[in-house]
Tab-separated table of N, CA and C in Angstrom:
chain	number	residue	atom	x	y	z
A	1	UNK	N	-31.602	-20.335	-32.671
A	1	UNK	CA	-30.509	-19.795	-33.456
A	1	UNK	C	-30.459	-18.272	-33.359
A	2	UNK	N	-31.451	-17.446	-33.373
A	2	UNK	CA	-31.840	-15.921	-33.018
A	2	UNK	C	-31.451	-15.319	-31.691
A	3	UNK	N	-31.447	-16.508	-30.799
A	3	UNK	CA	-30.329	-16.296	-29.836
A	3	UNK	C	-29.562	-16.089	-29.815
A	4	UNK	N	-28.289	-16.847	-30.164
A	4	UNK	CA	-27.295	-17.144	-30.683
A	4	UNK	C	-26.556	-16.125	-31.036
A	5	UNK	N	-27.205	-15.456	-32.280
A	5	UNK	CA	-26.773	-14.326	-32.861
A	5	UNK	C	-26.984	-13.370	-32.332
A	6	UNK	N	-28.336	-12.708	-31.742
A	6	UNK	CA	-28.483	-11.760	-30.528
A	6	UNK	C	-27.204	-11.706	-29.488
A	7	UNK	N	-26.706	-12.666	-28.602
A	7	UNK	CA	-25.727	-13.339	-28.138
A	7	UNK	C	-24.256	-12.554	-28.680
A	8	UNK	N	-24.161	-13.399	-29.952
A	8	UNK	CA	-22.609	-13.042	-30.432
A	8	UNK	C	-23.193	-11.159	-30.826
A	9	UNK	N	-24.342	-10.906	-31.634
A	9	UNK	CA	-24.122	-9.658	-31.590
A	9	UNK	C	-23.416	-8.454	-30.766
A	10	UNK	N	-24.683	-8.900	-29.508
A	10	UNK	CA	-24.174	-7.941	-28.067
A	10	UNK	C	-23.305	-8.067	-27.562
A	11	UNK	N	-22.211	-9.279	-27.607
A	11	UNK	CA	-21.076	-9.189	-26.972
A	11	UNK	C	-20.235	-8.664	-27.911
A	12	UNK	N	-20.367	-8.831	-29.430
A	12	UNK	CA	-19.324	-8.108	-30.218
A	12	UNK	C	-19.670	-6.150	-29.989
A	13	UNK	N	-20.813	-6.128	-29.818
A	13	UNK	CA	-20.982	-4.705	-29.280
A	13	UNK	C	-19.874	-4.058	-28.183
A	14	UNK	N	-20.276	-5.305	-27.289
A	14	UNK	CA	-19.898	-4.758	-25.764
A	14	UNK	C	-18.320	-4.616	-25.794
A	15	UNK	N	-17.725	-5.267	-26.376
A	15	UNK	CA	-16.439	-5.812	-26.921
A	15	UNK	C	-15.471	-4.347	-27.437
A	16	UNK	N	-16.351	-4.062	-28.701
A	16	UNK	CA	-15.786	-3.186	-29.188
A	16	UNK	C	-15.882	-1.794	-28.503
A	17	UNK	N	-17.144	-1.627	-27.500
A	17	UNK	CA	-17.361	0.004	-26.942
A	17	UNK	C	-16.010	-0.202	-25.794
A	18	UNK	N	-15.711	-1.779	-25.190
A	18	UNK	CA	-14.918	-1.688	-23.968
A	18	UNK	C	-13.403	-1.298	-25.160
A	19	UNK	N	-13.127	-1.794	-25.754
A	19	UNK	CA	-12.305	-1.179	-26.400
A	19	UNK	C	-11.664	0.070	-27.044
A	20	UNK	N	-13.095	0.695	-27.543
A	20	UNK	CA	-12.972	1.994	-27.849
A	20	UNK	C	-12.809	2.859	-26.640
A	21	UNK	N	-13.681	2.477	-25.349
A	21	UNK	CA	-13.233	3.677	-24.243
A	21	UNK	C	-12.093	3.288	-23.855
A	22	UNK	N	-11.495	2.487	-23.717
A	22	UNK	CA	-9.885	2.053	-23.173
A	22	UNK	C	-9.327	3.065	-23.562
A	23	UNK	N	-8.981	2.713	-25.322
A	23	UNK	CA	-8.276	3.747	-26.259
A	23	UNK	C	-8.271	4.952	-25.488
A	24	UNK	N	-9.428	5.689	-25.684
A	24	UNK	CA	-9.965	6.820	-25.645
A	24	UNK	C	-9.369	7.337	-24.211
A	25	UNK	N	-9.588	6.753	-23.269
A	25	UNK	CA	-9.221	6.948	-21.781
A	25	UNK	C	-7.669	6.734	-21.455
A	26	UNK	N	-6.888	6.402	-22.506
A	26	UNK	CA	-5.612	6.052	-22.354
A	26	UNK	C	-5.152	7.112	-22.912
A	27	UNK	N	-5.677	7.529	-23.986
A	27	UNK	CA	-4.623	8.678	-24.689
A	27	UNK	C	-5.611	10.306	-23.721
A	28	UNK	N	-6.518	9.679	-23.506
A	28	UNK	CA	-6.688	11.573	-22.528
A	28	UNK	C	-6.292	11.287	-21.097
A	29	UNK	N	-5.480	10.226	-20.802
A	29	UNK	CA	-4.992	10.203	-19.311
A	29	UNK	C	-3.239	10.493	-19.570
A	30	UNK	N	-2.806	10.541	-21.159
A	30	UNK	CA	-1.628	10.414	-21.275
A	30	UNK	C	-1.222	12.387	-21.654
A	31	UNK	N	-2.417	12.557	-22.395
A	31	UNK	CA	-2.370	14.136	-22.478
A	31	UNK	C	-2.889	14.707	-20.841
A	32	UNK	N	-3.274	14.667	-20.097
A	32	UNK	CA	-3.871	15.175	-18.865
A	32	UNK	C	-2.785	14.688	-17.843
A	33	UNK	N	-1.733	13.913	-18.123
A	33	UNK	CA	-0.252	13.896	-17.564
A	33	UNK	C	0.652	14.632	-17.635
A	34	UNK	N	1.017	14.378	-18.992
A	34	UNK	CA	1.475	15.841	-20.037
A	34	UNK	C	1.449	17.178	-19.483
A	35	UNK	N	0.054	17.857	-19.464
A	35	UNK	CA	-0.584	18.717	-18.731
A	35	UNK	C	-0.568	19.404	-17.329
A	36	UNK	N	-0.883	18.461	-16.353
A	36	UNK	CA	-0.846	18.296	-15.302
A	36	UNK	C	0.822	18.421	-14.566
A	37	UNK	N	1.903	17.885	-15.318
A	37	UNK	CA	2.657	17.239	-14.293
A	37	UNK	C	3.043	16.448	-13.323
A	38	UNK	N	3.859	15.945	-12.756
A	38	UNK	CA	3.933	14.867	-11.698
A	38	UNK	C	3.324	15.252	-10.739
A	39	UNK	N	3.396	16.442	-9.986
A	39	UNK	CA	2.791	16.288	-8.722
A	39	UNK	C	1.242	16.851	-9.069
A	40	UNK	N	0.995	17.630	-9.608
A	40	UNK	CA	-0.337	17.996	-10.118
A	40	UNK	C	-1.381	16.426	-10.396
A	41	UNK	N	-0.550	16.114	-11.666
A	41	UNK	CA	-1.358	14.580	-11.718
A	41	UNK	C	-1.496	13.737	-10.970
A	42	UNK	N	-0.978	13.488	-9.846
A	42	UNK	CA	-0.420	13.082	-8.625
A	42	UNK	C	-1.743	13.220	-8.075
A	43	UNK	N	-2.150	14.145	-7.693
A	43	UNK	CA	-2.860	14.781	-7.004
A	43	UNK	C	-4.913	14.683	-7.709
A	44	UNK	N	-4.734	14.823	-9.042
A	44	UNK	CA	-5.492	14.477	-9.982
A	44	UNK	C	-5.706	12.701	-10.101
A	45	UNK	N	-4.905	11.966	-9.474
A	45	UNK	CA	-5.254	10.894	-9.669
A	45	UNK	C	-6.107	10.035	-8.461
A	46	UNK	N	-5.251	10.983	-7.284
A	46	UNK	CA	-5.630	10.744	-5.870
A	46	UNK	C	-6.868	10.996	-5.317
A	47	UNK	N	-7.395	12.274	-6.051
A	47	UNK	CA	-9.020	12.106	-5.854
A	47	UNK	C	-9.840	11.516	-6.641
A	48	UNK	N	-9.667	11.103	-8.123
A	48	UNK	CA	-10.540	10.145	-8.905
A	48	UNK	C	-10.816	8.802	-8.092
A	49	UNK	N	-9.396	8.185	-7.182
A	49	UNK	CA	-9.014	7.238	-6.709
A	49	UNK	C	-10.305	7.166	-5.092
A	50	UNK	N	-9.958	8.252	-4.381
A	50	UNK	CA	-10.778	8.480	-3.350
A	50	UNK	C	-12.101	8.202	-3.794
A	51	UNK	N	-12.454	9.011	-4.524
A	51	UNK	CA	-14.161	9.344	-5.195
A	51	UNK	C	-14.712	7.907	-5.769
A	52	UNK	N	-13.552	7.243	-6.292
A	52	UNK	CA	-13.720	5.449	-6.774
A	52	UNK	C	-14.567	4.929	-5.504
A	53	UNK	N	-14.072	4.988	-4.423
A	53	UNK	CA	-14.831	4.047	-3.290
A	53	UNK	C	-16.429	4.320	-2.934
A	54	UNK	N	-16.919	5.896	-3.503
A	54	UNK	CA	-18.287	6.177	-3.065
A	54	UNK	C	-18.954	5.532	-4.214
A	55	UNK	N	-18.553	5.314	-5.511
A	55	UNK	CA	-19.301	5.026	-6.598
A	55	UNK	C	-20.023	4.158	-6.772
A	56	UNK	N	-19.647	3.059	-5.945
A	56	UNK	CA	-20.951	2.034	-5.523
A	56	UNK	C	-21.973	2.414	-5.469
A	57	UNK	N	-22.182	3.151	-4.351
A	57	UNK	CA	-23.895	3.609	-3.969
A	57	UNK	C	-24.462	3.769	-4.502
A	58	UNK	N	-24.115	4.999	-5.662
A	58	UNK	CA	-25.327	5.156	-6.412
A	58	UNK	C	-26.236	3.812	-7.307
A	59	UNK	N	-25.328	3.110	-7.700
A	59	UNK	CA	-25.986	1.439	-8.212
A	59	UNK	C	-26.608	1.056	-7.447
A	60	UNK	N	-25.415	0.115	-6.586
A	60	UNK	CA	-26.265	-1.071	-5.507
A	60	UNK	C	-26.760	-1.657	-5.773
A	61	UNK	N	-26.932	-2.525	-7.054
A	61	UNK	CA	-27.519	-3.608	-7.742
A	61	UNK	C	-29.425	-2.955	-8.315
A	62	UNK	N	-29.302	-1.362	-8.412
A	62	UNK	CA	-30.497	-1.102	-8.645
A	62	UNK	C	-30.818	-1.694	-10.660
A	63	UNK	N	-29.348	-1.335	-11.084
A	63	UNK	CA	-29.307	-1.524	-12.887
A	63	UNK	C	-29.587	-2.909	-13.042
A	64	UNK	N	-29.370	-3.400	-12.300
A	64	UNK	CA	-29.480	-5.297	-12.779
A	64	UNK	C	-31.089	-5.423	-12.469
A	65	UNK	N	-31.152	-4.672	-11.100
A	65	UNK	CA	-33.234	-5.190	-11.027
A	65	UNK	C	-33.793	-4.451	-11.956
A	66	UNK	N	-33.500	-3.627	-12.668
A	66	UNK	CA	-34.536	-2.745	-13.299
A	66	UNK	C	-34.401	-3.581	-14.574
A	67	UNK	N	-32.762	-3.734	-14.792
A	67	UNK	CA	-32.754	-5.138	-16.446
A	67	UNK	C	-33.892	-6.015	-16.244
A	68	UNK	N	-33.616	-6.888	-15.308
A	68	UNK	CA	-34.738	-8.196	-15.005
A	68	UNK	C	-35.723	-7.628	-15.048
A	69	UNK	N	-36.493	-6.678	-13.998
A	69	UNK	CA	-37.900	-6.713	-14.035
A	69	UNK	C	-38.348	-5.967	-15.510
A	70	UNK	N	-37.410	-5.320	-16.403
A	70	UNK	CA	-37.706	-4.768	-17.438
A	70	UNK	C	-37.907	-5.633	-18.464
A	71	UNK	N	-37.370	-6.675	-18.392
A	71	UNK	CA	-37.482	-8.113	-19.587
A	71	UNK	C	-38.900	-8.815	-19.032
A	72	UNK	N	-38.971	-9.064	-17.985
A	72	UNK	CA	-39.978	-9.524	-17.820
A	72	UNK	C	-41.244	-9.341	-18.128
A	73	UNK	N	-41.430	-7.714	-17.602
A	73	UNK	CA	-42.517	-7.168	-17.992
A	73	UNK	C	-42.353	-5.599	-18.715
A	74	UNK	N	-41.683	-5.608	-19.839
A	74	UNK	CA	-41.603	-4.328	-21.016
A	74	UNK	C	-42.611	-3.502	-20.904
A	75	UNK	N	-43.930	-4.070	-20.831
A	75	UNK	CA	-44.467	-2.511	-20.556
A	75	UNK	C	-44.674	-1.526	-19.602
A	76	UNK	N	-44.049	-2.017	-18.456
A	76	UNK	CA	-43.329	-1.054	-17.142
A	76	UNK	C	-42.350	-0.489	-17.169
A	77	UNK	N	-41.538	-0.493	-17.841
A	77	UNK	CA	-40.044	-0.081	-18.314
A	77	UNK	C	-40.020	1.506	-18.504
A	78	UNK	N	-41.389	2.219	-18.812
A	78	UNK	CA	-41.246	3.696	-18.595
A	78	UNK	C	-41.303	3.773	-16.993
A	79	UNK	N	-42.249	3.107	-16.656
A	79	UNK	CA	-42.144	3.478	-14.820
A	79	UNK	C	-40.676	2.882	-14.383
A	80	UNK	N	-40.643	1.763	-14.865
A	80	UNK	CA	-39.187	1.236	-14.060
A	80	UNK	C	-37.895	2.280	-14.332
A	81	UNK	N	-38.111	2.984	-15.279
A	81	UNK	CA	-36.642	4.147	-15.867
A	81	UNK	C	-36.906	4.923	-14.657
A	82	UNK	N	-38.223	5.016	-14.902
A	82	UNK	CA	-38.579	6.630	-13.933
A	82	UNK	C	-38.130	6.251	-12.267
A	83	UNK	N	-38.732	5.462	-12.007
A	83	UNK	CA	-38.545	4.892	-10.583
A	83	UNK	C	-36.908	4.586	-10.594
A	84	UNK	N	-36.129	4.108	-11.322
A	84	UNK	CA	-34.911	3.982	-10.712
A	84	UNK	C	-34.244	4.925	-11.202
A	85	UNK	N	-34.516	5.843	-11.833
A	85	UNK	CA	-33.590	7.187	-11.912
A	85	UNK	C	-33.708	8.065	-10.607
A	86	UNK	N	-34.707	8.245	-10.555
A	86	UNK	CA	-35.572	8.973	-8.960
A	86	UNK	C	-34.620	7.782	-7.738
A	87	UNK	N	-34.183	6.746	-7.738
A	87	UNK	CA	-33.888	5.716	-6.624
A	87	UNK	C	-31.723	6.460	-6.728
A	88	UNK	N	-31.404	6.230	-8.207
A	88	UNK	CA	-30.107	6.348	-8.351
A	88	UNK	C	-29.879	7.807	-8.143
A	89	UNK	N	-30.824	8.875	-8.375
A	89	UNK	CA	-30.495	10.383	-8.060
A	89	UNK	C	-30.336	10.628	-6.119
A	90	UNK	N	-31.227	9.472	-5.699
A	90	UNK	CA	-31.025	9.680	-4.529
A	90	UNK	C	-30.360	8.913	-3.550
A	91	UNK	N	-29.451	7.572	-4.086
A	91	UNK	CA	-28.224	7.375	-3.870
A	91	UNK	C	-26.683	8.008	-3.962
A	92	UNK	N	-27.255	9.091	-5.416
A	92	UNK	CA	-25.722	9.667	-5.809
A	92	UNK	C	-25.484	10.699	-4.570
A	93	UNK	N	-26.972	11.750	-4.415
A	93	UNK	CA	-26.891	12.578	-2.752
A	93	UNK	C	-26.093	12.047	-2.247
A	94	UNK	N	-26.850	10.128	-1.522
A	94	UNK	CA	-26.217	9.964	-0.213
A	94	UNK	C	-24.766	9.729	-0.216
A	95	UNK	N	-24.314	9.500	-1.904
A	95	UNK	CA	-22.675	8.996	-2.011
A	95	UNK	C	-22.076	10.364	-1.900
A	96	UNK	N	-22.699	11.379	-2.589
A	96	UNK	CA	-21.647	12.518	-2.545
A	96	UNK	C	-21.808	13.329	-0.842
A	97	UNK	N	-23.279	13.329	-0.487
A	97	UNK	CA	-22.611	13.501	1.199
A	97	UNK	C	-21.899	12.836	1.917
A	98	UNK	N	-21.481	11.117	1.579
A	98	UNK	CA	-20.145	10.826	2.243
A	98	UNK	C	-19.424	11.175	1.987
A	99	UNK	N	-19.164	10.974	1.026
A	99	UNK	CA	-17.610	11.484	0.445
A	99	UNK	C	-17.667	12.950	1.000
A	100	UNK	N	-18.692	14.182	0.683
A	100	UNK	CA	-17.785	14.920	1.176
A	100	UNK	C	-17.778	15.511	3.439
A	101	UNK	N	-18.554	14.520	3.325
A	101	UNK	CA	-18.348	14.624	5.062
A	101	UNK	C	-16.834	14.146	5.341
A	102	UNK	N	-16.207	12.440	4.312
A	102	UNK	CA	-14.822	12.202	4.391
A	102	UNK	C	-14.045	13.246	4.544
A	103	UNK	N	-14.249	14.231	3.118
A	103	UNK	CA	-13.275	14.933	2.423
A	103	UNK	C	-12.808	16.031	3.814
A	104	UNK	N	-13.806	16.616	4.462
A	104	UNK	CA	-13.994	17.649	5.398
A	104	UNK	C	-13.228	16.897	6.682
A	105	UNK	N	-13.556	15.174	7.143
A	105	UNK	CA	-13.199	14.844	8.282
A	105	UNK	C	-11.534	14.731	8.612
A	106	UNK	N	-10.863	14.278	7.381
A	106	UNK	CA	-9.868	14.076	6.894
A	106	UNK	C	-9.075	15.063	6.515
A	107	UNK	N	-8.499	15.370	7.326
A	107	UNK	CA	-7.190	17.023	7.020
A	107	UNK	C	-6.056	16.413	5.910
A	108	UNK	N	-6.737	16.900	4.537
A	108	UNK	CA	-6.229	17.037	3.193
A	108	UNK	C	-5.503	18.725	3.087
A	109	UNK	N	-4.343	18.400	2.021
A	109	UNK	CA	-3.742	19.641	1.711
A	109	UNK	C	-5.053	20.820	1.075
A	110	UNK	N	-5.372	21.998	0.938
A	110	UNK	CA	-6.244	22.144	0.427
A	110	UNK	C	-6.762	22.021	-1.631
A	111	UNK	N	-4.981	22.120	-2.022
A	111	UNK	CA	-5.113	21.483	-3.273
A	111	UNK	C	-6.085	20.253	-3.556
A	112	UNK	N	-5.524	19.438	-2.554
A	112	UNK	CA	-6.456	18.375	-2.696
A	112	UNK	C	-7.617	18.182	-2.674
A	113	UNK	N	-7.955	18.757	-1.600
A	113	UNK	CA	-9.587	18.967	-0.800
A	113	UNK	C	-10.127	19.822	-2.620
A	114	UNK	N	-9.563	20.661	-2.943
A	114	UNK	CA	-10.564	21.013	-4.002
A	114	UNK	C	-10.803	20.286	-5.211
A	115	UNK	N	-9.484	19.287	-5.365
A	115	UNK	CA	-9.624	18.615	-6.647
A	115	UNK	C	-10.563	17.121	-6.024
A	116	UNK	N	-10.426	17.000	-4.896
A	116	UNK	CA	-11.737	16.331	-3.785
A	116	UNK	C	-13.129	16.889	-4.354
A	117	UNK	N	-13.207	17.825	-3.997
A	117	UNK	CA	-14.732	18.481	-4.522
A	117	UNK	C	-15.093	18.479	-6.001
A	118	UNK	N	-14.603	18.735	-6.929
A	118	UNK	CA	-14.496	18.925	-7.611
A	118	UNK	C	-15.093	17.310	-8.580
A	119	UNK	N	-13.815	16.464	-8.194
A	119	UNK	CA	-14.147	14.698	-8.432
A	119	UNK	C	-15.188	14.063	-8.366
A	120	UNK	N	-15.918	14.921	-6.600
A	120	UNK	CA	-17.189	14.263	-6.025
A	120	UNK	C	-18.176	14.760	-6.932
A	121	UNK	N	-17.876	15.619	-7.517
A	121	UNK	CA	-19.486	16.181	-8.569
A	121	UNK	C	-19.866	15.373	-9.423
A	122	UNK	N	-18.622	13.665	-9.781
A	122	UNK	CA	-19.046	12.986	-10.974
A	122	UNK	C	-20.019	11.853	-10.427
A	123	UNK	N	-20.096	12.217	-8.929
A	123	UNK	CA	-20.966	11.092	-8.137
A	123	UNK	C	-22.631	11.582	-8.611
A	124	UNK	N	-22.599	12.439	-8.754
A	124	UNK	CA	-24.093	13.021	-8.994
A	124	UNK	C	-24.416	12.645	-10.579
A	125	UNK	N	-23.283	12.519	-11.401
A	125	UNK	CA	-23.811	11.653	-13.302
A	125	UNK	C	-23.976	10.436	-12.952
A	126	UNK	N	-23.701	9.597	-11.728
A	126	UNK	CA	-23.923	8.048	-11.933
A	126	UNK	C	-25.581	8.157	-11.757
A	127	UNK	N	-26.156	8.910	-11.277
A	127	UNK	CA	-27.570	8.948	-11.321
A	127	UNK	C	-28.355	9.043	-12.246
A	128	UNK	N	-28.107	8.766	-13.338
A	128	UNK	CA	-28.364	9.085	-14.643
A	128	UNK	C	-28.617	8.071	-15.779
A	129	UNK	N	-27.671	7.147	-15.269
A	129	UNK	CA	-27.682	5.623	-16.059
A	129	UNK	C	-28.631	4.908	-16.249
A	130	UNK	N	-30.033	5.051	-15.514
A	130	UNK	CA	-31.047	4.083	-15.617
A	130	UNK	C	-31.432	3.837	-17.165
A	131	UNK	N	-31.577	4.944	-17.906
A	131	UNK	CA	-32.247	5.059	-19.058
A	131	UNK	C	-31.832	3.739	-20.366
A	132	UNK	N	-30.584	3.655	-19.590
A	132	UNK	CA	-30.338	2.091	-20.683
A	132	UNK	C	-30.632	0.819	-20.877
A	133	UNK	N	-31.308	1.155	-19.722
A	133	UNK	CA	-31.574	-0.579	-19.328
A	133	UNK	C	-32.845	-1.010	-20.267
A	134	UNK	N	-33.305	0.113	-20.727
A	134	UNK	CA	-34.919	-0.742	-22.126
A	134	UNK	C	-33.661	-1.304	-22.785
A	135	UNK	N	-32.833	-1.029	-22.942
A	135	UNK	CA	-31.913	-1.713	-24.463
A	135	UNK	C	-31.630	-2.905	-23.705
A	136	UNK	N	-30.874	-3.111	-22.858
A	136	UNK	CA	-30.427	-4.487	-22.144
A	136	UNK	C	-31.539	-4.651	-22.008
A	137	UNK	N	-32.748	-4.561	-21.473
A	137	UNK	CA	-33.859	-5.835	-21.858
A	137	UNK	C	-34.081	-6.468	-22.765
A	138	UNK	N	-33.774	-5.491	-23.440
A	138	UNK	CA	-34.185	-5.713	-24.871
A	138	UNK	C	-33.700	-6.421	-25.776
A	139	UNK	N	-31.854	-6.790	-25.147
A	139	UNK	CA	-30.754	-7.120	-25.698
A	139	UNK	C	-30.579	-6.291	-27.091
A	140	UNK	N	-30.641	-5.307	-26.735
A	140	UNK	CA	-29.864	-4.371	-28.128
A	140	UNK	C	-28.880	-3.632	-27.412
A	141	UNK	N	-27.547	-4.200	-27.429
A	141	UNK	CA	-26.437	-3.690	-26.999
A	141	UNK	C	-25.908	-2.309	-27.538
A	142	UNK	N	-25.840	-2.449	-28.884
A	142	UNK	CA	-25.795	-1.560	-29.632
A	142	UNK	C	-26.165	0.297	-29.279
A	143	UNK	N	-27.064	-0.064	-28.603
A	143	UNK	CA	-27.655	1.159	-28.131
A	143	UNK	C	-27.395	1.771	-26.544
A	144	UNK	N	-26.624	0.951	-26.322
A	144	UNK	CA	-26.774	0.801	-25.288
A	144	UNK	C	-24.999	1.483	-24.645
């Protein structure tokens, strides 16, 4: 039964944070339109869009092994943070040197090319994410 409720807890967690960033990401994409303008935002959307395809790498299914092997065995979970932060810092490198070897190979306006550079710098925060995964072992969504 402690399941159960663990269960409905974390998904009512997960539920409500996917909700709250929606919100949140809807009304600062509606002011940063506003802002921006058509072709500006235009342009602002086109490299978030580009920079979307490197964002894989830095994961690569490293957050799901570090969940598992972190449930399994909890008292590795300081090495397992450490080890896959050190693994995802050095995926985000290899994502942001593609992207910007793309950005360079690819004759972009230079507006672009900078709001290009600029985008690619959010490849280097996906390296960062490991630290949550004690909570998903843990199933405390909440924290997570």
């Amino acid at each position: 039964m402690q399941t159960v409720k663990n269960l409905a807890r974390n998904s009512g967690f997960l539920f409500l944070n996917g909700i709250a960033t929606n919100i949140l990401s809807f009304f600062a994409m509606l002011y940063i339109a506003r802002y921006l303008g058509p072709k500006d935002y235009g342009i602002f959307s086109f490299a978030f869009a580009f920079i979307y395809f490197f964002s894989f790498i830095p994961d690569m299914g490293v957050h799901q092994i570090l969940v598992r092997e972190a449930a399994k065995e909890p008292e590795k979970a300081g090495k397992l943070i450490g080890n896959g932060t050190i693994i995802k810092f050095f995926l985000s490198f290899v994502a942001l040197l593609l992207a910007l070897i793309c950005i360079n190979v690819i004759s972009f306006p230079p507006s672009t090319k900078n709001a290009l550079y600029i985008a690619s710098l959010g490849l280097l925060i996906s390296g960062t994410g490991a630290y949550g995964i004690i909570y998903e072992a843990k199933l405390r969504m909440e924290y997570s």
